[in-house]
mmCIF file of C-alpha atoms in Angstrom:
data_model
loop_
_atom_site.group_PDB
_atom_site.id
_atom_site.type_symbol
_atom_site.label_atom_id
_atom_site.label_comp_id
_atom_site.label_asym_id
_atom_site.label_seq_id
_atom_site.Cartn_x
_atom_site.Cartn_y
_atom_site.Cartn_z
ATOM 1 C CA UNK A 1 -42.369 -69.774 -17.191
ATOM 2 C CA UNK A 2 -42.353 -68.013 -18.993
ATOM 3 C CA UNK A 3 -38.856 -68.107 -19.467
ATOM 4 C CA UNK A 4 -38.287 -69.402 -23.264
ATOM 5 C CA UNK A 5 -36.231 -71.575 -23.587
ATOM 6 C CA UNK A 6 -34.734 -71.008 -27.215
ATOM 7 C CA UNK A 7 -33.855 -73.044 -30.022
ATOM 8 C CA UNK A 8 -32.178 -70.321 -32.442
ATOM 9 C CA UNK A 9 -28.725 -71.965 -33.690
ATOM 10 C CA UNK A 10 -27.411 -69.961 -36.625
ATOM 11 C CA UNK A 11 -24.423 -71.338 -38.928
ATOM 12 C CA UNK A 12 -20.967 -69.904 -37.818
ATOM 13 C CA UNK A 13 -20.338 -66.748 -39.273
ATOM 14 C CA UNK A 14 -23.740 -65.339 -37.871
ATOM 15 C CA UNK A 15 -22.626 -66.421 -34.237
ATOM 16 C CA UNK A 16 -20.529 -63.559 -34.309
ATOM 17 C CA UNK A 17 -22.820 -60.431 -32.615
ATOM 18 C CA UNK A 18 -21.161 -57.628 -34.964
ATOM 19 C CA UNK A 19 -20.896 -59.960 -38.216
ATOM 20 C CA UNK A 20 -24.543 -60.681 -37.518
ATOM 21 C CA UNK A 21 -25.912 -56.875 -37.036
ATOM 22 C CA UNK A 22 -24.036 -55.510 -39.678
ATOM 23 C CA UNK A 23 -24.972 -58.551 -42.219
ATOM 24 C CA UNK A 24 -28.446 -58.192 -41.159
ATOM 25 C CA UNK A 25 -28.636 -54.184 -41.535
ATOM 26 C CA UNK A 26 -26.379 -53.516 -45.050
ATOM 27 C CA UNK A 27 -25.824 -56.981 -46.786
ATOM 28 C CA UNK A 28 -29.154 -58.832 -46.260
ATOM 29 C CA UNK A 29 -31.201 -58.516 -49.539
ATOM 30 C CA UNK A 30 -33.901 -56.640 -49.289
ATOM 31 C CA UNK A 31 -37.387 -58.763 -49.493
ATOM 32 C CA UNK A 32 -39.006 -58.139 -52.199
ATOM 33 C CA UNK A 33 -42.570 -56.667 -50.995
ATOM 34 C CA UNK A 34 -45.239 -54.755 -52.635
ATOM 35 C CA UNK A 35 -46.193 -51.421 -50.182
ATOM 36 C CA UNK A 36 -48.579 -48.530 -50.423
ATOM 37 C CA UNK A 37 -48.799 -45.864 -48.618
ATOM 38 C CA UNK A 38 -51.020 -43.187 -46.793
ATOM 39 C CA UNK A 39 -50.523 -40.334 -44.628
ATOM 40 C CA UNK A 40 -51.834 -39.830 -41.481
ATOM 41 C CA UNK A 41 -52.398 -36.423 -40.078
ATOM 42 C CA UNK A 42 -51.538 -35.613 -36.728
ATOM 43 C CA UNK A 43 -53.422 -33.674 -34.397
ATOM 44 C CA UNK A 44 -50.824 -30.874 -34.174
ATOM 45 C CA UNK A 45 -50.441 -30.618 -37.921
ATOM 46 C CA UNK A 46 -47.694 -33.028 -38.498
ATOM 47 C CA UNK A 47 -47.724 -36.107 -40.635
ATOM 48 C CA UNK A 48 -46.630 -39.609 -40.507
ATOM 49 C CA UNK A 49 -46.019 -42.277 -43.484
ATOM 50 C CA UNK A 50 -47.746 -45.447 -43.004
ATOM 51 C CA UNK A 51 -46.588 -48.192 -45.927
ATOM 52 C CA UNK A 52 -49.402 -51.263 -46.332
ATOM 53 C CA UNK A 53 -48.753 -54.497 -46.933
ATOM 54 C CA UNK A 54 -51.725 -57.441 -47.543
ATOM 55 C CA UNK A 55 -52.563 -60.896 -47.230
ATOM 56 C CA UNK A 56 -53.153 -62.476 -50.042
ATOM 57 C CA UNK A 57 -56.895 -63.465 -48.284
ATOM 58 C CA UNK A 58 -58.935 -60.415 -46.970
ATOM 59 C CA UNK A 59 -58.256 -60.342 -43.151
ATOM 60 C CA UNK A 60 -59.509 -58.890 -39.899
ATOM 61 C CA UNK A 61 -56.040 -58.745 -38.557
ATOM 62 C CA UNK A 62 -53.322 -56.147 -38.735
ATOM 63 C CA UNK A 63 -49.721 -56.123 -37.158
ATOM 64 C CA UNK A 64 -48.089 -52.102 -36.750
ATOM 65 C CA UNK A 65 -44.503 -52.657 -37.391
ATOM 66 C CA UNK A 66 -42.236 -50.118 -35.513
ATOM 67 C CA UNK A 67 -38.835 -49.486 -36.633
ATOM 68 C CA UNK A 68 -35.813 -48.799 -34.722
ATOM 69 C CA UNK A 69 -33.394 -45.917 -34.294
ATOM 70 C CA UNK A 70 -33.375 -43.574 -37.762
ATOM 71 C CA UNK A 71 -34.652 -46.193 -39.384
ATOM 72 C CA UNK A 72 -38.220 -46.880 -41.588
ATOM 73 C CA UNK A 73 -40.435 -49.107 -43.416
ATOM 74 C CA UNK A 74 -38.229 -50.275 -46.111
ATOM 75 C CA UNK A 75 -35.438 -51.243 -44.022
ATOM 76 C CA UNK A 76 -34.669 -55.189 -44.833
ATOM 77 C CA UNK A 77 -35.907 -56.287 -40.786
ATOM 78 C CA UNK A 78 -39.354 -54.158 -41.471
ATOM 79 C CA UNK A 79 -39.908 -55.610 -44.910
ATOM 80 C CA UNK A 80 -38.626 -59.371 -43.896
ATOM 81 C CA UNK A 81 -41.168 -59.314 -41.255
ATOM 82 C CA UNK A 82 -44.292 -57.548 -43.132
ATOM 83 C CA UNK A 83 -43.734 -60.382 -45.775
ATOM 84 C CA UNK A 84 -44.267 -63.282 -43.697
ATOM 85 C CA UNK A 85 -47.136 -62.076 -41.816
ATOM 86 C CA UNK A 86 -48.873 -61.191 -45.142
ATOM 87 C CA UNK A 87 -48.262 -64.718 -46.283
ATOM 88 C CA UNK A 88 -50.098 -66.198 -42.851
ATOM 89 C CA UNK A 89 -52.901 -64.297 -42.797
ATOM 90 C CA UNK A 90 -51.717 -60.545 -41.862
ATOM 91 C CA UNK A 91 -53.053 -57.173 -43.404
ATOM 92 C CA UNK A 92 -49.614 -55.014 -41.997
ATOM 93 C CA UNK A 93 -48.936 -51.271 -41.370
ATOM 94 C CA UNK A 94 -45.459 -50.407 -41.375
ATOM 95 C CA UNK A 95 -45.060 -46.639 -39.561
ATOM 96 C CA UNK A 96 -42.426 -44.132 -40.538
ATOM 97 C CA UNK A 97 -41.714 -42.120 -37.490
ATOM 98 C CA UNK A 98 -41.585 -38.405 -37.843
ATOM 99 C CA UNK A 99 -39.238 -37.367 -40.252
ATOM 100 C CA UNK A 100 -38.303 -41.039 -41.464
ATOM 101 C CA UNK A 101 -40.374 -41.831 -44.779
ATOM 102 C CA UNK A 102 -37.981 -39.568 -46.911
ATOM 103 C CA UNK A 103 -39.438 -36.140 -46.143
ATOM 104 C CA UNK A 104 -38.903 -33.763 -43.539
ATOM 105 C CA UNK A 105 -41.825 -33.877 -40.614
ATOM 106 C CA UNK A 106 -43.362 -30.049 -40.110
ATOM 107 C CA UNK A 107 -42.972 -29.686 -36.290
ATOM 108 C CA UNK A 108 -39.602 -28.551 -33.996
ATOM 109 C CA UNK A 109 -41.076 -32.251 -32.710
ATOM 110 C CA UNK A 110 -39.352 -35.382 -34.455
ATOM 111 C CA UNK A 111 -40.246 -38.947 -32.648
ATOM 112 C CA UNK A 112 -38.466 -40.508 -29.504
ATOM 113 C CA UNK A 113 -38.042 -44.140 -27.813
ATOM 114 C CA UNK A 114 -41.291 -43.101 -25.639
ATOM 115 C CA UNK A 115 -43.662 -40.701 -28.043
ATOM 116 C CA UNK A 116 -46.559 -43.267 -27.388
ATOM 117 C CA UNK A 117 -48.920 -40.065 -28.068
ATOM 118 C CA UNK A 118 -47.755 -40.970 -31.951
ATOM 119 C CA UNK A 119 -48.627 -44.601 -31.474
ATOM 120 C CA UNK A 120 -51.650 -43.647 -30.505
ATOM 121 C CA UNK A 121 -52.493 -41.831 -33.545
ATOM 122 C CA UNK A 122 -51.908 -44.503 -35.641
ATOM 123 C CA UNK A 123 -54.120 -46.724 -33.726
ATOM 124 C CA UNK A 124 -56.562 -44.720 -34.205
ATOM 125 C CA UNK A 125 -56.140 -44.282 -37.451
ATOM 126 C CA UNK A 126 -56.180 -47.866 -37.888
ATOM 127 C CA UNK A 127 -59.187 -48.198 -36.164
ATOM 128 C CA UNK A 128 -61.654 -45.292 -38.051
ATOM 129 C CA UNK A 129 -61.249 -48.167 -40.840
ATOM 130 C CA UNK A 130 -63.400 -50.449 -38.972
ATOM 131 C CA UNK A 131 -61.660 -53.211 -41.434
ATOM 132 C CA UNK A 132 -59.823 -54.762 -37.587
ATOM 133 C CA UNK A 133 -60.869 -57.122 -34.743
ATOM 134 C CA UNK A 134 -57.632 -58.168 -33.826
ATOM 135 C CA UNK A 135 -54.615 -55.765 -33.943
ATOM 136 C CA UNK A 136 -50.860 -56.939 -33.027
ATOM 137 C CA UNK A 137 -47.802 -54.774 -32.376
ATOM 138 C CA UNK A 138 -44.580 -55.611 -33.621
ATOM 139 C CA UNK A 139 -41.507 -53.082 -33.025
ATOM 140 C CA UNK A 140 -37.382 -53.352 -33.460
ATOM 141 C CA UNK A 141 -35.236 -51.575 -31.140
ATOM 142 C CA UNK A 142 -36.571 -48.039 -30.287
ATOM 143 C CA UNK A 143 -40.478 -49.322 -31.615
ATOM 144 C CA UNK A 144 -39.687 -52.051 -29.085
ATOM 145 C CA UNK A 145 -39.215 -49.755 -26.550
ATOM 146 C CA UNK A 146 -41.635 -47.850 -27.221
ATOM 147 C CA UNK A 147 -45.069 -50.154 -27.808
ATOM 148 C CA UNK A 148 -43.786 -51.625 -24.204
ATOM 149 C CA UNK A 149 -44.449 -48.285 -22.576
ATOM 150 C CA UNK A 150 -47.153 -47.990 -24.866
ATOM 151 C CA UNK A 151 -48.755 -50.971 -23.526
ATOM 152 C CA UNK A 152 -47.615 -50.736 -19.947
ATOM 153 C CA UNK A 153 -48.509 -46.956 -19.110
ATOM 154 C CA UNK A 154 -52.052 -46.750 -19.800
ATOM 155 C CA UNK A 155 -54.723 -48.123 -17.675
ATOM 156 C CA UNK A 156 -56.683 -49.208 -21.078
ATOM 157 C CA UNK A 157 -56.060 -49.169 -24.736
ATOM 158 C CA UNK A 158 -58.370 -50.318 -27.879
ATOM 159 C CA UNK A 159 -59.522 -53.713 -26.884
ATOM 160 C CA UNK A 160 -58.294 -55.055 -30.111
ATOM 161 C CA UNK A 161 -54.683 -55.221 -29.348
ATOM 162 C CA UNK A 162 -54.489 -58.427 -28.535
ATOM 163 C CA UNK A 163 -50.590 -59.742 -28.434
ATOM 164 C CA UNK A 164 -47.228 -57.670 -29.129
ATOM 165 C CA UNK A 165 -43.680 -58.682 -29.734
ATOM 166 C CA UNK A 166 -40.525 -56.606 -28.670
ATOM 167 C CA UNK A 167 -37.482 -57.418 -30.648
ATOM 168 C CA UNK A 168 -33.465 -56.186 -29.615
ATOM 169 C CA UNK A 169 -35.261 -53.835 -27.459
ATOM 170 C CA UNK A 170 -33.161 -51.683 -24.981
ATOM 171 C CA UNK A 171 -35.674 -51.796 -22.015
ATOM 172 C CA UNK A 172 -32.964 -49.318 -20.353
ATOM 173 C CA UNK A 173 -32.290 -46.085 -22.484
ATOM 174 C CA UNK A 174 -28.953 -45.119 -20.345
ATOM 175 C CA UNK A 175 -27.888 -48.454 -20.022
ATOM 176 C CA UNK A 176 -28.037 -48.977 -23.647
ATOM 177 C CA UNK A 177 -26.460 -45.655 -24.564
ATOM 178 C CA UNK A 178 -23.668 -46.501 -21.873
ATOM 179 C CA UNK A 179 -23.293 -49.890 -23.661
ATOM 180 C CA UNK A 180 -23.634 -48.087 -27.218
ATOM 181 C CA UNK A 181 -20.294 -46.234 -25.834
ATOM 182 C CA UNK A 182 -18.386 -49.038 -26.024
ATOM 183 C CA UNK A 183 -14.887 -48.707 -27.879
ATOM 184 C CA UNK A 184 -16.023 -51.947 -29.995
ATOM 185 C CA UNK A 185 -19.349 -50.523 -30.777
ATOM 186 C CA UNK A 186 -17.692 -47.330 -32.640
ATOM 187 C CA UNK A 187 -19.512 -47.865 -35.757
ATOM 188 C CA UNK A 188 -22.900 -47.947 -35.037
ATOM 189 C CA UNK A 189 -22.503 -44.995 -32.880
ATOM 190 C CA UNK A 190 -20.887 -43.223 -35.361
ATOM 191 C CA UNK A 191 -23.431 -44.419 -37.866
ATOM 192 C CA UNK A 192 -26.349 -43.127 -35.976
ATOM 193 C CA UNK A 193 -24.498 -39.609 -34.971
ATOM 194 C CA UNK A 194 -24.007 -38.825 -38.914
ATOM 195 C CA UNK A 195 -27.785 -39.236 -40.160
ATOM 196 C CA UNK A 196 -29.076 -37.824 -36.227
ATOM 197 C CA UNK A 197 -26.586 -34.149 -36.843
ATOM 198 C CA UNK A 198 -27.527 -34.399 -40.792
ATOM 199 C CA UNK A 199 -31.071 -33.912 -39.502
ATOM 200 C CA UNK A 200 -30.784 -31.473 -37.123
ATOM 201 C CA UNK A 201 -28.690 -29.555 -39.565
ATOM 202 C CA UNK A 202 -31.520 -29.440 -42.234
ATOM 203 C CA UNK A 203 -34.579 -28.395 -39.235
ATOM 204 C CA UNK A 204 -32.290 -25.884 -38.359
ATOM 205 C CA UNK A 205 -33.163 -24.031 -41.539
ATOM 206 C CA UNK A 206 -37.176 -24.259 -40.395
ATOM 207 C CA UNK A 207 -36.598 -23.173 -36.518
ATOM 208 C CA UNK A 208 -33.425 -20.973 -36.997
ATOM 209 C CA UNK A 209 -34.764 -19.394 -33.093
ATOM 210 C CA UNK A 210 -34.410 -23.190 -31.350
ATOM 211 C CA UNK A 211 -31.590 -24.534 -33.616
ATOM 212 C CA UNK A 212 -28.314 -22.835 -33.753
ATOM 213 C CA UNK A 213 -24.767 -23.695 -35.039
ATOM 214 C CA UNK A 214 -23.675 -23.368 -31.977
ATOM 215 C CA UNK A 215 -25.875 -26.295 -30.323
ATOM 216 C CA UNK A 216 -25.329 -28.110 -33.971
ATOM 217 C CA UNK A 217 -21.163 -28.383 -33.009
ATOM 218 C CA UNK A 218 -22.279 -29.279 -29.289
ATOM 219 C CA UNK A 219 -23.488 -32.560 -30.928
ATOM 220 C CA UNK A 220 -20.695 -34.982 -30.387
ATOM 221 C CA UNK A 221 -21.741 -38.168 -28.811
ATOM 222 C CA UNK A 222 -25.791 -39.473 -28.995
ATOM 223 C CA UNK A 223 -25.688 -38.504 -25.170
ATOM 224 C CA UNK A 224 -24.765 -34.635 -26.682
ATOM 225 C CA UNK A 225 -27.617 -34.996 -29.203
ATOM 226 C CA UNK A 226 -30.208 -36.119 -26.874
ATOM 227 C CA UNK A 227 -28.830 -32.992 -24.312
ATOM 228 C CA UNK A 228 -29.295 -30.537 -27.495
ATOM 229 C CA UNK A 229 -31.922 -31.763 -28.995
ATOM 230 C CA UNK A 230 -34.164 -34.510 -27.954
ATOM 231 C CA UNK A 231 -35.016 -33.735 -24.353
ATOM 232 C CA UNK A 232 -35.998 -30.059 -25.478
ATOM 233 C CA UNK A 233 -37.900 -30.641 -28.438
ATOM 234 C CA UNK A 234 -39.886 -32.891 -26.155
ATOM 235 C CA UNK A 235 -40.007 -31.435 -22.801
ATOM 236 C CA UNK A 236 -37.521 -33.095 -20.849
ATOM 237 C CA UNK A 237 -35.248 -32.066 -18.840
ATOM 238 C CA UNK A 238 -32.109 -33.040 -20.615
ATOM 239 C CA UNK A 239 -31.219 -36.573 -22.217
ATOM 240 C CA UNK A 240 -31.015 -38.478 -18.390
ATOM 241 C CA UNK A 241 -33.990 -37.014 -17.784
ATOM 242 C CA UNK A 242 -35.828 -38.723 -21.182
ATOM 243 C CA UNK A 243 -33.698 -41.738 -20.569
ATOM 244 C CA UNK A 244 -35.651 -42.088 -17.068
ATOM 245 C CA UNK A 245 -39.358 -41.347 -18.250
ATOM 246 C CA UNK A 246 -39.122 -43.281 -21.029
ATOM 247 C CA UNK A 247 -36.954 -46.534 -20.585
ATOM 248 C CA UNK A 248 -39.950 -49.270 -21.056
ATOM 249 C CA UNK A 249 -38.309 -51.465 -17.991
ATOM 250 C CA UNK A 250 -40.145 -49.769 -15.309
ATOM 251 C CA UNK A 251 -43.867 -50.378 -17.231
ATOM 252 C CA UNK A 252 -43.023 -54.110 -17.951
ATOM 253 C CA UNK A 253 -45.278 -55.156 -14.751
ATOM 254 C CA UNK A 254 -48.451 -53.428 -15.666
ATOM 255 C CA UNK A 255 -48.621 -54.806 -19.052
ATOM 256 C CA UNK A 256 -51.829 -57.514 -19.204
ATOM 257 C CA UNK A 257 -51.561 -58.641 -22.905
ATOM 258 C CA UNK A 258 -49.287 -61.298 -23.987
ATOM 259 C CA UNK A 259 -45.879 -60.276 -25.088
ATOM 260 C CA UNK A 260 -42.893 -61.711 -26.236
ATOM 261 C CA UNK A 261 -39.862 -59.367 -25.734
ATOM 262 C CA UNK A 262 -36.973 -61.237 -28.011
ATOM 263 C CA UNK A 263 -33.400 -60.011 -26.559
ATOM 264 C CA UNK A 264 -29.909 -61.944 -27.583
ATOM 265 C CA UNK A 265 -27.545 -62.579 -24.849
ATOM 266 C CA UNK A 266 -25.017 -61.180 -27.323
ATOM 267 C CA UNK A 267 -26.574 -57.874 -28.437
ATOM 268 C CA UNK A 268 -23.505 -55.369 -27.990
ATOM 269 C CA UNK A 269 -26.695 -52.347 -27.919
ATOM 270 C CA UNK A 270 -28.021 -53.544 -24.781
ATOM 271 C CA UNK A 271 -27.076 -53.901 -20.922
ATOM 272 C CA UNK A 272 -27.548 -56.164 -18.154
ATOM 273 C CA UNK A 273 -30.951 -54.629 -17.464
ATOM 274 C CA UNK A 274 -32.367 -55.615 -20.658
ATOM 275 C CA UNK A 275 -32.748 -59.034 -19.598
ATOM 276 C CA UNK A 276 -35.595 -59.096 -16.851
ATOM 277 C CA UNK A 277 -35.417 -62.568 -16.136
ATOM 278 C CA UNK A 278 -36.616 -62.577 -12.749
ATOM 279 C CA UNK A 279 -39.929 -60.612 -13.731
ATOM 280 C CA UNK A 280 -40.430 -62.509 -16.488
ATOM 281 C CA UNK A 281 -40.141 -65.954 -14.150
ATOM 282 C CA UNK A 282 -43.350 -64.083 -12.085
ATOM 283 C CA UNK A 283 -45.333 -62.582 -14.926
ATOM 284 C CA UNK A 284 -47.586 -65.229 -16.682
ATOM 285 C CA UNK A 285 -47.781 -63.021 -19.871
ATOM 286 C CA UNK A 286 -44.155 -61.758 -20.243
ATOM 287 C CA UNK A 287 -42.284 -64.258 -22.416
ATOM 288 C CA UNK A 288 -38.717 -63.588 -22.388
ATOM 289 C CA UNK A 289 -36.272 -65.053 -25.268
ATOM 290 C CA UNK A 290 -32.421 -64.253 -24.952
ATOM 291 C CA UNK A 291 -31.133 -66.637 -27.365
ATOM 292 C CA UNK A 292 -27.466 -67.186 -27.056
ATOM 293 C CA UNK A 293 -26.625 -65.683 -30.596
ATOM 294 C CA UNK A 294 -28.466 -62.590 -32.850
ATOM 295 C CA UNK A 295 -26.484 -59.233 -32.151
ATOM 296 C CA UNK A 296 -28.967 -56.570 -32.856
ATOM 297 C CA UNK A 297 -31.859 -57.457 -35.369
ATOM 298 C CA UNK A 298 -29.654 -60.303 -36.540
ATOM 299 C CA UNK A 299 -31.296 -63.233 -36.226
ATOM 300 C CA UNK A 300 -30.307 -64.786 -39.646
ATOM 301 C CA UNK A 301 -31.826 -68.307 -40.559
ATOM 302 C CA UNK A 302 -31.809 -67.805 -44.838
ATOM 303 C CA UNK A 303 -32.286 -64.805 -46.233
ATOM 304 C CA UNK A 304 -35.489 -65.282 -47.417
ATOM 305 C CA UNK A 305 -36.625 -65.947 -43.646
ATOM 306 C CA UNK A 306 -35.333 -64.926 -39.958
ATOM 307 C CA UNK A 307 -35.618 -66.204 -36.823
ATOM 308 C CA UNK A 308 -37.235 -63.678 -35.196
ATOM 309 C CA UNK A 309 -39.667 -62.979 -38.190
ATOM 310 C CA UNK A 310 -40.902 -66.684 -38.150
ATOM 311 C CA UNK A 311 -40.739 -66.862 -34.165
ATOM 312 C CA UNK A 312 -42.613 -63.228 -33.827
ATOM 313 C CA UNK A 313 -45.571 -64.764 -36.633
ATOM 314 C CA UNK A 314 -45.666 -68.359 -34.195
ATOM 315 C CA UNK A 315 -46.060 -65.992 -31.551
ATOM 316 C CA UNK A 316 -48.899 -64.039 -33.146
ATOM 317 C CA UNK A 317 -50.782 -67.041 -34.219
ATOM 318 C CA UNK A 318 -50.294 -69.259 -31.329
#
């Protein structure tokens, strides 16, 4: 332990990794979920989009919901997931990263796979309410990544986190951008390039001295957009450089809470090194799950209800 062993079987069509990630990102209908939302200031003059969801029953628990790579709170995996934990007893905040809720952020700044400084604004946010004694974190992807390094690079945060789940999380940046590169994975890369260049092509207009044309036709590959944009906006080097500081692998055996880090064995986003097994055999409160089948955020059971959103509130509630 603990090593979980996992019990996800999905109907044919959803054992295939691409027909899975694909379903689950553009066909699945989209919960139906009542949100409101408030913006939080940041402490450099930015803003972030926060969308609430409630329990039914007044409650002194709230999960943060972090999406993954350009995506937000109203993507079907966010919503799917909000839903159920409002129906067992969670109050949930979904973020919007930087520039994600539908209107351009203010700063050169956007958000990354290891801005935990953001994170931490929202916590506190959370916790000036004085509404929470128990607080979970719940991110996809790029929120997985980043609520692991969150959690793992600090020698203490708010004592009301209590538990967090990691889902399709690419614990190694490189290693998932090298996998991204695949030939068979052509689509979600290119998907990803078209909204990452549309956005650097509208900041442009707001920081004409950092953002140029030129830079804008450097921006190729996601390897060519982290290079021209990500690592300088946020002080690294260049993209292997961010890609090092930031991959959540490294913080994994510092973390003290319980977490659950979800990963399929089939997830075409994410390398060999995304499967710690071995640290997860030594660490009591690591609980790895690499279910044979899911792609990437594609754990279909109906489409009212996935696996991972029912196994994420077990986890939560256990």
């Amino acid at each position: 332990m603990p090593l979980v062993k996992s019990n996800y079987k999905p109907n044919f069509p959803f054992k295939n990794a691409h027909f899975a990630t694909i379903y689950s990102a553009k066909l699945r209908p989209s919960p139906k979920l009542i949100q409101q939302r408030e913006r939080l200031q940041l402490p450099d003059g930015d803003f972030m989009d926060v969308d609430w969801s409630f329990s039914e029953k007044n409650s002194r628990k709230v999960a943060i919901l972090l999406h993954g790579l350009e995506g937000n709170a109203q993507r079907t995996y966010m919503k799917g997931q909000a839903k159920i934990l409002n129906q067992n007893g969670w109050d949930v905040a979904a973020v919007n990263f930087r520039g994600c809720s539908g209107e351009a952020n203010l700063s050169y700044q956007s958000y990354n796979a290891g801005k935990t400084d953001d994170l931490e604004a929202v916590l506190n946010f959370i916790l000036k309410k004085d509404k929470y004694n128990e607080i979970a974190l719940v991110g996809f992807s790029l929120g997985g990544n980043l609520l692991l390094k969150y959690l793992g690079e600090r020698e203490s945060f708010p004592k009301e986190i209590k538990k967090a789940v990691a889902i399709s999380t690419p614990l190694s940046l490189k290693g998932s951008l090298e996998s991204l590169n695949a030939f068979s994975n052509w689509v979600y890369r290119n998907s990803f390039l078209i909204n990452l260049r549309k956005k650097y092509k509208t900041k442009m207009k707001d920081f004409p001295e950092k953002m140029t044309v030129s830079d804008y036709k450097k921006i190729t590959s996601l390897l060519e957009f982290d290079n021209v944009y990500t690592a300088p906006a946020h002080g690294f080097k260049d993209a292997f450089d961010y890609y090092e500081k930031n991959s959540s692998l490294q913080f994994l055996p510092k973390i003290q809470i319980p977490v659950l880090v979800l990963n399929a064995e089939n997830d075409s986003f994410l390398s060999a090194e995304c499967y710690p097994k071995d640290l997860a055999s030594k660490k009591k409160n690591l609980f790895l799950e690499t279910p044979k089948y899911g792609g990437h955020v594609g754990f279909h059971q109906t489409n009212k209800l996935y696996y991972s959103e029912k196994r994420t509130m077990q986890f939560l509630n256990e």
